[in-house]
């Protein structure tokens, strides 16, 4: 089988890969048929509430000097929803510093506008109104358009994503916001279980890092995965923010632990993962520096991060960028040299042969940029672990006559509408398959896989889920 989706690489598959996708398509069809229940009344109520907030924000925006310039330039064609118009007003009419896209248009996303909020606070209201509009028009309106008798049944596809993950549409349930806590809460409250049931989300923890380690076999990475006393994200927080390693061992007060947790979060999401996906030190430095103010970062001993960095000779973004450049170099050439070597060998092999193989049986052929060629084997194989889990769990639920339904698949996780009485047995099966049986089926997985489960109380929404222990299946 060969698949070519225009900009995608061509994919040539072995029989085992064909079987995986055929069975995966059947399992995802079952998920579509099951559907996910939504709170229709809540959707209507929250949409009206948010629209009132939008109206207030836009009224306040229209009292400012920004809107005054806007109307002067565009007169009766002034459109508060036009990003092109906003860009020209801010960066041409008002002479603010800005950045253009590759297509020559002014960037007016949250990151670009946030740079000027200190001078023009109205931009915060504009960002807020834009987020609320997306919630109303994309999420809530989309859910209401798609629902039938309180159930939405999104499509799940296996042929549209370059990284060989699945995609979701009508509505897209794989694009639920998580970075904005307020919007994330509002949207997740839409999804509720069927009467008497509870929502359960089970996901692989750090699956892409673990699958990458199976490919490059870097000994440092393998140690991080196998040794629970080590923590890569903690170590990178220490490097990025020049923290004292002893703080992580000695600080025992809740406030100090919270500050260190925030530092670790930033290192994980603004340095480690971006680096693995091909980002570079300048972007990482900018995001890490921005997070200092956004999250009010402190050291574990309570020293404000900017004050702490100043004591280390870092006084501004330029100093910090130079420091992160050194951190990046050490990260790849000292901490993970074998990983670095694998990336170079993999890239050169692809340039020579024009293709590469995934351990799950897919051969990727055609033009790819360097980052894509390096990331596809990791992201595709990681998703295939979840797809195989979905296939086998769907078969098992049917064989056992379970009433619990798998109702959604989100990248690295499965969402279930769970019958409480079936909870223990289902969690035991999932834990056993995801951490034991999958490795037996695919011996190329040479590292332990970790899974987590979060369950909401009976009748509660997806937002109200809480972490629970996954009971291991007893050996017979």
CSV table of C-alpha atoms in Angstrom, one decimal:
chain,number,residue,atom,x,y,z
A,1,UNK,CA,0.0,0.0,0.0
A,2,UNK,CA,1.2,3.5,-0.9
A,3,UNK,CA,-0.3,6.7,0.4
A,4,UNK,CA,0.4,10.2,-1.0
A,5,UNK,CA,-1.4,13.1,0.5
A,6,UNK,CA,0.0,16.0,-1.5
A,7,UNK,CA,2.6,17.6,0.9
A,8,UNK,CA,3.0,14.4,2.8
A,9,UNK,CA,5.8,12.0,2.2
A,10,UNK,CA,4.9,8.8,0.4
A,11,UNK,CA,4.3,5.9,2.7
A,12,UNK,CA,5.1,2.3,1.7
A,13,UNK,CA,3.9,-0.3,4.2
A,14,UNK,CA,4.6,-3.9,5.1
A,15,UNK,CA,1.7,-6.4,5.7
A,16,UNK,CA,2.0,-5.8,9.4
A,17,UNK,CA,1.6,-2.1,8.9
A,18,UNK,CA,-1.4,-2.6,6.7
A,19,UNK,CA,-3.0,-4.8,9.3
A,20,UNK,CA,-2.3,-2.1,12.0
A,21,UNK,CA,-4.1,0.6,10.0
A,22,UNK,CA,-7.0,-1.6,8.9
A,23,UNK,CA,-7.7,-2.7,12.5
A,24,UNK,CA,-7.0,0.8,13.7
A,25,UNK,CA,-9.6,2.2,11.3
A,26,UNK,CA,-12.1,-0.4,12.5
A,27,UNK,CA,-11.4,0.5,16.1
A,28,UNK,CA,-11.7,4.2,15.5
A,29,UNK,CA,-15.0,3.6,13.7
A,30,UNK,CA,-16.3,2.0,16.9
A,31,UNK,CA,-15.1,5.1,18.8
A,32,UNK,CA,-17.1,7.3,16.3
A,33,UNK,CA,-20.1,5.1,16.7
A,34,UNK,CA,-19.9,5.3,20.5
A,35,UNK,CA,-19.8,9.1,20.5
A,36,UNK,CA,-19.2,11.4,23.5
A,37,UNK,CA,-22.0,13.0,25.5
A,38,UNK,CA,-22.1,16.7,26.0
A,39,UNK,CA,-24.1,19.0,28.3
A,40,UNK,CA,-26.2,20.8,25.8
A,41,UNK,CA,-27.8,23.2,28.3
A,42,UNK,CA,-24.3,24.2,29.6
A,43,UNK,CA,-23.1,24.9,26.0
A,44,UNK,CA,-26.0,27.3,25.4
A,45,UNK,CA,-25.6,29.0,28.8
A,46,UNK,CA,-21.9,29.4,28.7
A,47,UNK,CA,-22.0,30.7,25.1
A,48,UNK,CA,-24.4,33.5,26.1
A,49,UNK,CA,-22.3,34.3,29.1
A,50,UNK,CA,-19.1,34.5,27.1
A,51,UNK,CA,-20.8,36.6,24.4
A,52,UNK,CA,-21.7,39.2,27.0
A,53,UNK,CA,-18.1,39.3,28.1
A,54,UNK,CA,-17.0,39.7,24.5
A,55,UNK,CA,-19.4,42.6,24.0
A,56,UNK,CA,-18.1,44.4,27.1
A,57,UNK,CA,-14.4,43.9,26.0
A,58,UNK,CA,-15.1,45.2,22.5
A,59,UNK,CA,-17.0,48.2,23.9
A,60,UNK,CA,-13.9,49.0,26.0
A,61,UNK,CA,-11.6,48.5,23.1
A,62,UNK,CA,-13.6,51.0,21.0
A,63,UNK,CA,-13.0,53.7,23.6
A,64,UNK,CA,-9.2,53.6,23.2
A,65,UNK,CA,-6.7,55.4,21.0
A,66,UNK,CA,-6.0,52.2,19.1
A,67,UNK,CA,-9.6,52.1,17.8
A,68,UNK,CA,-9.5,55.8,17.1
A,69,UNK,CA,-6.7,55.2,14.7
A,70,UNK,CA,-8.4,52.1,13.4
A,71,UNK,CA,-11.5,54.1,12.4
A,72,UNK,CA,-9.5,57.0,10.9
A,73,UNK,CA,-7.8,54.6,8.6
A,74,UNK,CA,-10.6,52.2,7.7
A,75,UNK,CA,-13.7,54.3,8.4
A,76,UNK,CA,-16.9,52.3,8.0
A,77,UNK,CA,-14.8,49.2,6.9
A,78,UNK,CA,-13.1,49.0,10.3
A,79,UNK,CA,-13.4,45.4,11.4
A,80,UNK,CA,-12.4,44.5,15.0
A,81,UNK,CA,-11.9,40.9,13.9
A,82,UNK,CA,-9.4,41.7,11.2
A,83,UNK,CA,-5.9,40.7,12.1
A,84,UNK,CA,-4.6,42.4,8.9
A,85,UNK,CA,-6.2,45.7,9.9
A,86,UNK,CA,-4.9,45.5,13.4
A,87,UNK,CA,-1.4,44.8,12.2
A,88,UNK,CA,-1.3,47.8,9.9
A,89,UNK,CA,-2.7,50.1,12.7
A,90,UNK,CA,-0.2,49.0,15.3
A,91,UNK,CA,2.9,48.6,13.2
A,92,UNK,CA,2.4,51.1,10.4
A,93,UNK,CA,0.1,53.8,11.7
A,94,UNK,CA,1.2,53.8,15.3
A,95,UNK,CA,4.8,52.8,14.5
A,96,UNK,CA,5.1,50.0,17.0
A,97,UNK,CA,7.8,47.4,16.5
A,98,UNK,CA,6.6,44.2,15.0
A,99,UNK,CA,7.5,41.1,13.0
A,100,UNK,CA,6.1,39.9,9.7
A,101,UNK,CA,5.3,36.4,8.6
A,102,UNK,CA,6.9,34.7,5.6
A,103,UNK,CA,3.9,35.9,3.6
A,104,UNK,CA,4.6,39.5,4.5
A,105,UNK,CA,1.7,40.0,6.9
A,106,UNK,CA,2.2,41.5,10.4
A,107,UNK,CA,2.1,38.9,13.3
A,108,UNK,CA,-0.7,39.7,15.6
A,109,UNK,CA,-0.8,36.5,17.7
A,110,UNK,CA,-0.7,36.6,21.5
A,111,UNK,CA,3.1,36.4,21.6
A,112,UNK,CA,3.5,39.4,19.3
A,113,UNK,CA,0.9,41.5,21.0
A,114,UNK,CA,2.0,40.7,24.5
A,115,UNK,CA,5.3,42.5,23.9
A,116,UNK,CA,3.3,45.8,23.8
A,117,UNK,CA,0.7,45.3,26.6
A,118,UNK,CA,2.8,47.4,29.0
A,119,UNK,CA,2.4,50.4,26.7
A,120,UNK,CA,-1.1,49.7,25.4
A,121,UNK,CA,-3.0,47.6,28.0
A,122,UNK,CA,-6.0,47.5,25.6
A,123,UNK,CA,-4.1,44.7,23.7
A,124,UNK,CA,-4.7,42.5,26.7
A,125,UNK,CA,-8.5,43.0,26.2
A,126,UNK,CA,-8.1,42.3,22.5
A,127,UNK,CA,-6.3,39.0,23.2
A,128,UNK,CA,-8.9,38.1,25.8
A,129,UNK,CA,-11.8,38.9,23.4
A,130,UNK,CA,-10.2,36.8,20.6
A,131,UNK,CA,-9.8,33.8,22.9
A,132,UNK,CA,-13.4,34.0,24.1
A,133,UNK,CA,-14.7,34.3,20.5
A,134,UNK,CA,-12.8,31.2,19.5
A,135,UNK,CA,-14.3,29.4,22.5
A,136,UNK,CA,-17.8,30.4,21.4
A,137,UNK,CA,-17.5,30.0,17.7
A,138,UNK,CA,-15.1,27.1,17.3
A,139,UNK,CA,-15.8,25.0,20.4
A,140,UNK,CA,-19.3,25.5,21.8
A,141,UNK,CA,-21.0,26.4,18.5
A,142,UNK,CA,-19.1,23.5,16.9
A,143,UNK,CA,-20.3,21.0,19.6
A,144,UNK,CA,-23.9,22.2,19.2
A,145,UNK,CA,-23.8,21.9,15.4
A,146,UNK,CA,-22.5,18.3,15.7
A,147,UNK,CA,-24.6,17.0,18.5
A,148,UNK,CA,-27.6,14.7,18.1
A,149,UNK,CA,-29.6,13.8,21.1
A,150,UNK,CA,-26.8,15.1,23.3
A,151,UNK,CA,-24.1,13.0,21.6
A,152,UNK,CA,-21.3,14.2,19.3
A,153,UNK,CA,-19.5,11.7,17.0
A,154,UNK,CA,-16.3,13.2,15.6
A,155,UNK,CA,-14.5,11.6,12.7
A,156,UNK,CA,-11.1,10.1,13.4
A,157,UNK,CA,-8.7,9.7,10.5
A,158,UNK,CA,-5.4,7.9,10.0
A,159,UNK,CA,-4.4,9.4,6.6
A,160,UNK,CA,-4.2,13.2,7.1
A,161,UNK,CA,-1.3,13.9,9.5
A,162,UNK,CA,2.3,14.0,8.4
A,163,UNK,CA,3.6,12.6,11.6
A,164,UNK,CA,1.4,9.5,11.3
A,165,UNK,CA,-0.8,10.5,14.2
A,166,UNK,CA,-4.6,10.4,13.9
A,167,UNK,CA,-6.7,13.5,13.3
A,168,UNK,CA,-10.2,14.5,14.4
A,169,UNK,CA,-12.8,16.6,12.8
A,170,UNK,CA,-16.5,17.7,13.0
A,171,UNK,CA,-15.8,18.5,15.8
A,172,UNK,CA,-12.0,18.3,16.4
A,173,UNK,CA,-11.7,16.8,19.9
A,174,UNK,CA,-7.9,16.6,19.7
A,175,UNK,CA,-7.7,20.4,19.8
A,176,UNK,CA,-9.2,21.1,23.2
A,177,UNK,CA,-7.2,24.0,24.8
A,178,UNK,CA,-5.0,23.1,27.7
A,179,UNK,CA,-2.5,26.0,27.9
A,180,UNK,CA,-5.1,28.5,28.8
A,181,UNK,CA,-6.5,27.2,32.2
A,182,UNK,CA,-9.7,29.2,32.0
A,183,UNK,CA,-10.7,28.3,28.5
A,184,UNK,CA,-9.6,24.7,29.1
A,185,UNK,CA,-11.9,24.5,32.1
A,186,UNK,CA,-14.9,26.0,30.3
A,187,UNK,CA,-14.5,23.6,27.3
A,188,UNK,CA,-13.8,20.4,29.3
A,189,UNK,CA,-16.9,21.0,31.4
A,190,UNK,CA,-19.0,20.4,28.2
A,191,UNK,CA,-18.2,16.7,28.2
A,192,UNK,CA,-20.1,14.4,30.6
A,193,UNK,CA,-20.6,10.6,31.0
A,194,UNK,CA,-23.7,8.7,30.3
A,195,UNK,CA,-26.0,8.4,33.3
A,196,UNK,CA,-24.4,6.5,36.2
A,197,UNK,CA,-21.0,6.4,34.5
A,198,UNK,CA,-17.7,8.3,35.0
A,199,UNK,CA,-15.2,9.6,32.5
A,200,UNK,CA,-11.7,8.0,32.6
A,201,UNK,CA,-8.6,9.1,30.6
A,202,UNK,CA,-5.7,6.8,30.3
A,203,UNK,CA,-2.5,7.9,28.6
A,204,UNK,CA,1.1,6.9,28.0
A,205,UNK,CA,3.5,9.1,30.1
A,206,UNK,CA,6.4,10.5,28.2
A,207,UNK,CA,5.8,8.1,25.3
A,208,UNK,CA,7.7,10.0,22.7
A,209,UNK,CA,10.9,10.4,24.8
A,210,UNK,CA,10.7,6.6,25.5
A,211,UNK,CA,10.2,5.6,21.9
A,212,UNK,CA,13.0,7.9,20.8
A,213,UNK,CA,15.3,6.1,23.3
A,214,UNK,CA,14.4,2.8,21.7
A,215,UNK,CA,15.7,4.2,18.4
A,216,UNK,CA,18.8,6.1,19.4
A,217,UNK,CA,19.7,4.1,22.5
A,218,UNK,CA,21.6,7.0,24.2
A,219,UNK,CA,22.9,5.6,27.5
A,220,UNK,CA,22.1,8.9,29.4
A,221,UNK,CA,18.6,8.9,28.2
A,222,UNK,CA,18.2,5.2,29.0
A,223,UNK,CA,19.4,5.9,32.6
A,224,UNK,CA,16.9,8.7,32.9
A,225,UNK,CA,14.1,6.3,31.9
A,226,UNK,CA,15.2,3.3,33.9
A,227,UNK,CA,16.4,5.1,37.1
A,228,UNK,CA,13.4,6.7,39.0
A,229,UNK,CA,15.8,8.7,41.1
A,230,UNK,CA,16.9,10.7,38.0
A,231,UNK,CA,14.9,13.5,36.4
A,232,UNK,CA,15.9,15.0,33.1
A,233,UNK,CA,13.5,18.0,33.4
A,234,UNK,CA,14.8,18.8,36.9
A,235,UNK,CA,18.4,18.7,35.7
A,236,UNK,CA,17.6,21.0,32.8
A,237,UNK,CA,15.8,23.4,35.1
A,238,UNK,CA,19.0,23.6,37.1
A,239,UNK,CA,21.0,24.3,33.9
A,240,UNK,CA,18.6,26.7,32.3
A,241,UNK,CA,18.0,28.9,35.4
A,242,UNK,CA,21.4,28.3,37.1
A,243,UNK,CA,19.7,26.8,40.2
A,244,UNK,CA,21.4,25.1,43.1
A,245,UNK,CA,20.9,21.3,42.8
A,246,UNK,CA,20.7,21.1,46.6
A,247,UNK,CA,17.4,23.1,46.6
A,248,UNK,CA,15.6,20.2,45.0
A,249,UNK,CA,16.7,17.9,47.9
A,250,UNK,CA,16.6,20.3,50.8
A,251,UNK,CA,13.6,22.6,50.2
A,252,UNK,CA,10.6,21.1,52.1
A,253,UNK,CA,8.1,24.0,52.4
A,254,UNK,CA,5.1,24.0,50.0
A,255,UNK,CA,5.9,27.4,48.5
A,256,UNK,CA,9.4,26.4,47.7
A,257,UNK,CA,8.3,23.2,46.1
A,258,UNK,CA,5.8,25.0,44.0
A,259,UNK,CA,8.4,27.4,42.7
A,260,UNK,CA,10.7,24.6,41.8
A,261,UNK,CA,7.9,22.7,40.2
A,262,UNK,CA,7.2,25.8,38.0
A,263,UNK,CA,10.9,26.0,37.1
A,264,UNK,CA,10.8,22.3,36.1
A,265,UNK,CA,7.7,22.9,34.0
A,266,UNK,CA,9.4,25.6,32.1
A,267,UNK,CA,12.5,23.6,31.4
A,268,UNK,CA,10.4,20.6,30.2
A,269,UNK,CA,8.0,22.6,28.0
A,270,UNK,CA,10.2,25.5,26.9
A,271,UNK,CA,13.5,23.8,26.4
A,272,UNK,CA,13.6,20.0,26.5
A,273,UNK,CA,10.6,19.2,24.2
A,274,UNK,CA,11.3,22.1,21.8
A,275,UNK,CA,14.9,20.9,21.5
A,276,UNK,CA,13.8,17.3,20.8
A,277,UNK,CA,11.5,18.7,18.0
A,278,UNK,CA,14.2,20.7,16.4
A,279,UNK,CA,13.9,24.2,18.0
A,280,UNK,CA,17.0,26.2,18.7
A,281,UNK,CA,18.4,28.2,21.6
A,282,UNK,CA,17.2,31.7,20.6
A,283,UNK,CA,13.5,30.7,20.7
A,284,UNK,CA,14.0,28.6,23.8
A,285,UNK,CA,15.8,31.5,25.6
A,286,UNK,CA,13.0,33.9,24.6
A,287,UNK,CA,10.3,31.6,25.9
A,288,UNK,CA,12.2,30.7,29.1
A,289,UNK,CA,12.8,34.4,29.8
A,290,UNK,CA,9.2,35.4,29.1
A,291,UNK,CA,8.0,32.7,31.6
A,292,UNK,CA,10.0,34.3,34.4
A,293,UNK,CA,7.5,37.2,34.5
A,294,UNK,CA,4.4,35.2,33.4
A,295,UNK,CA,4.8,32.6,36.1
A,296,UNK,CA,6.6,34.9,38.6
A,297,UNK,CA,9.4,32.4,38.9
A,298,UNK,CA,11.5,32.1,42.1
A,299,UNK,CA,14.2,29.8,43.2
A,300,UNK,CA,13.3,27.2,45.7
A,301,UNK,CA,14.6,29.5,48.5
A,302,UNK,CA,12.2,32.2,47.4
A,303,UNK,CA,14.6,34.5,45.6
A,304,UNK,CA,12.9,36.2,42.5
A,305,UNK,CA,14.4,34.6,39.4
A,306,UNK,CA,15.5,37.9,37.8
A,307,UNK,CA,17.3,38.8,41.0
A,308,UNK,CA,18.9,35.3,41.2
A,309,UNK,CA,20.0,35.4,37.5
A,310,UNK,CA,21.5,38.9,38.0
A,311,UNK,CA,23.6,37.5,40.8
A,312,UNK,CA,25.0,35.0,38.3
A,313,UNK,CA,25.9,37.7,35.8
A,314,UNK,CA,22.7,37.5,33.6
A,315,UNK,CA,21.0,40.9,33.5
A,316,UNK,CA,18.9,40.8,30.3
A,317,UNK,CA,17.6,38.7,27.5
A,318,UNK,CA,20.8,39.0,25.5
A,319,UNK,CA,22.8,37.6,28.4
A,320,UNK,CA,20.3,34.9,29.0
A,321,UNK,CA,20.3,33.9,25.3
A,322,UNK,CA,24.0,33.5,25.3
A,323,UNK,CA,23.7,31.3,28.4
A,324,UNK,CA,21.0,29.1,26.8
A,325,UNK,CA,23.2,28.8,23.7
A,326,UNK,CA,25.8,27.2,26.0
A,327,UNK,CA,23.2,25.0,27.7
A,328,UNK,CA,22.0,23.8,24.3
A,329,UNK,CA,25.5,22.9,23.2
A,330,UNK,CA,26.1,21.0,26.4
A,331,UNK,CA,22.7,19.3,26.1
A,332,UNK,CA,23.4,17.7,22.8
A,333,UNK,CA,27.2,17.2,22.8
A,334,UNK,CA,27.8,16.3,26.4
A,335,UNK,CA,24.6,15.1,27.9
A,336,UNK,CA,23.2,13.2,24.9
A,337,UNK,CA,26.1,12.7,22.4
A,338,UNK,CA,24.8,9.3,21.2
A,339,UNK,CA,21.4,10.8,20.5
A,340,UNK,CA,23.1,13.6,18.5
A,341,UNK,CA,25.1,11.0,16.6
A,342,UNK,CA,22.0,9.0,15.8
A,343,UNK,CA,20.3,12.1,14.4
A,344,UNK,CA,23.2,12.8,12.1
A,345,UNK,CA,23.4,9.2,10.9
A,346,UNK,CA,19.7,8.9,10.4
A,347,UNK,CA,19.6,12.1,8.4
A,348,UNK,CA,22.6,11.1,6.2
A,349,UNK,CA,21.1,7.7,5.6
A,350,UNK,CA,17.8,9.3,4.5
A,351,UNK,CA,19.7,11.6,2.1
A,352,UNK,CA,21.5,8.6,0.7
A,353,UNK,CA,18.6,6.2,0.3
A,354,UNK,CA,15.7,8.5,0.0
A,355,UNK,CA,13.6,6.7,2.6
A,356,UNK,CA,13.6,5.3,6.2
A,357,UNK,CA,11.7,2.6,8.0
A,358,UNK,CA,9.6,2.8,11.1
A,359,UNK,CA,9.8,-0.2,13.5
A,360,UNK,CA,6.0,-0.6,13.1
A,361,UNK,CA,6.4,-1.5,9.4
A,362,UNK,CA,6.1,1.8,7.6
A,363,UNK,CA,8.6,3.0,5.0
A,364,UNK,CA,8.6,6.8,4.5
A,365,UNK,CA,9.7,7.9,1.0
A,366,UNK,CA,9.9,11.4,-0.6
A,367,UNK,CA,11.0,14.9,0.2
A,368,UNK,CA,11.3,15.8,3.9
A,369,UNK,CA,13.1,18.5,5.8
A,370,UNK,CA,15.7,17.5,8.4
A,371,UNK,CA,13.4,18.0,11.4
A,372,UNK,CA,10.6,16.0,9.8
A,373,UNK,CA,12.8,13.1,8.9
A,374,UNK,CA,14.1,12.9,12.5
A,375,UNK,CA,10.8,13.4,14.2
A,376,UNK,CA,8.5,11.1,12.1
A,377,UNK,CA,10.0,7.8,13.3
A,378,UNK,CA,9.5,9.0,16.9
A,379,UNK,CA,6.0,10.5,16.6
A,380,UNK,CA,4.7,7.9,14.3
A,381,UNK,CA,5.9,4.9,16.3
A,382,UNK,CA,4.7,6.5,19.6
A,383,UNK,CA,1.2,7.0,18.2
A,384,UNK,CA,1.2,3.4,16.9
A,385,UNK,CA,1.6,2.2,20.5
A,386,UNK,CA,-1.6,4.0,21.4
A,387,UNK,CA,-3.3,2.7,18.2
A,388,UNK,CA,-2.4,-0.9,19.1
A,389,UNK,CA,-3.7,-0.3,22.6
A,390,UNK,CA,-7.0,1.0,21.2
A,391,UNK,CA,-7.4,-2.0,18.8
A,392,UNK,CA,-6.8,-4.6,21.5
A,393,UNK,CA,-8.9,-2.8,24.2
A,394,UNK,CA,-11.8,-2.5,21.7
A,395,UNK,CA,-11.6,-6.2,21.0
A,396,UNK,CA,-11.3,-7.1,24.7
A,397,UNK,CA,-14.3,-4.9,25.8
A,398,UNK,CA,-16.4,-6.6,23.1
A,399,UNK,CA,-15.2,-10.1,24.1
A,400,UNK,CA,-15.9,-9.5,27.8
A,401,UNK,CA,-19.3,-8.0,27.1
A,402,UNK,CA,-18.3,-4.8,28.9
A,403,UNK,CA,-20.7,-1.8,28.8
A,404,UNK,CA,-17.8,0.7,29.1
A,405,UNK,CA,-17.2,2.6,25.8
A,406,UNK,CA,-14.1,4.2,24.4
A,407,UNK,CA,-15.4,7.6,23.3
A,408,UNK,CA,-12.3,9.6,22.2
A,409,UNK,CA,-8.7,9.2,21.2
A,410,UNK,CA,-6.4,12.2,21.8
A,411,UNK,CA,-2.8,11.7,20.6
A,412,UNK,CA,-1.3,9.8,23.6
A,413,UNK,CA,-4.5,9.0,25.5
A,414,UNK,CA,-7.9,7.2,25.4
A,415,UNK,CA,-11.0,8.6,26.9
A,416,UNK,CA,-13.6,6.1,28.2
A,417,UNK,CA,-17.2,6.4,29.3
A,418,UNK,CA,-16.8,3.9,32.2
A,419,UNK,CA,-19.3,1.8,34.1
A,420,UNK,CA,-18.1,2.1,37.7
A,421,UNK,CA,-18.5,-1.6,38.4
A,422,UNK,CA,-16.1,-2.4,35.5
A,423,UNK,CA,-13.4,0.1,36.6
A,424,UNK,CA,-11.1,-2.2,38.4
A,425,UNK,CA,-11.0,-4.9,35.7
A,426,UNK,CA,-10.6,-2.4,32.8
A,427,UNK,CA,-7.7,-0.5,34.5
A,428,UNK,CA,-6.0,-3.7,35.2
A,429,UNK,CA,-6.3,-4.8,31.6
A,430,UNK,CA,-5.0,-1.4,30.3
A,431,UNK,CA,-2.1,-1.3,32.7
A,432,UNK,CA,-1.1,-4.9,31.8
A,433,UNK,CA,-1.4,-4.3,28.0
A,434,UNK,CA,0.3,-0.9,27.9
A,435,UNK,CA,3.2,-1.7,30.2
A,436,UNK,CA,3.8,-5.5,29.6
A,437,UNK,CA,2.0,-7.1,26.6
A,438,UNK,CA,2.8,-4.3,24.2
A,439,UNK,CA,6.5,-4.9,24.7
A,440,UNK,CA,6.1,-8.6,24.1
A,441,UNK,CA,4.3,-7.9,20.8
A,442,UNK,CA,6.9,-5.3,19.8
A,443,UNK,CA,10.3,-6.4,21.1
A,444,UNK,CA,11.9,-3.3,19.6
A,445,UNK,CA,10.5,-1.4,22.6
A,446,UNK,CA,13.5,-1.8,24.9
A,447,UNK,CA,12.4,0.6,27.7
A,448,UNK,CA,9.6,0.4,30.3
A,449,UNK,CA,6.5,2.2,29.3
A,450,UNK,CA,4.6,4.2,31.9
A,451,UNK,CA,0.8,4.9,32.0
A,452,UNK,CA,-1.4,7.2,34.0
A,453,UNK,CA,-5.1,7.3,34.6
A,454,UNK,CA,-7.4,10.1,35.6
A,455,UNK,CA,-11.0,9.5,36.5
A,456,UNK,CA,-13.9,12.0,37.3
A,457,UNK,CA,-16.5,11.3,39.9
A,458,UNK,CA,-19.7,9.6,38.7
A,459,UNK,CA,-21.7,12.0,36.6
A,460,UNK,CA,-19.0,14.7,36.7
A,461,UNK,CA,-17.4,16.4,33.7
A,462,UNK,CA,-14.1,15.7,32.0
A,463,UNK,CA,-12.6,18.8,33.7
A,464,UNK,CA,-13.2,17.2,37.1
A,465,UNK,CA,-11.0,14.1,36.5
A,466,UNK,CA,-8.4,13.3,39.2
A,467,UNK,CA,-5.3,11.0,39.1
A,468,UNK,CA,-5.9,7.5,40.4
A,469,UNK,CA,-3.7,4.5,40.9
A,470,UNK,CA,-3.8,1.9,38.1
A,471,UNK,CA,-4.0,-1.5,39.8
A,472,UNK,CA,-1.7,-4.1,38.2
A,473,UNK,CA,-3.2,-7.3,37.0
A,474,UNK,CA,-2.3,-10.2,39.2
A,475,UNK,CA,-0.2,-12.8,37.6
A,476,UNK,CA,-1.9,-16.2,37.2
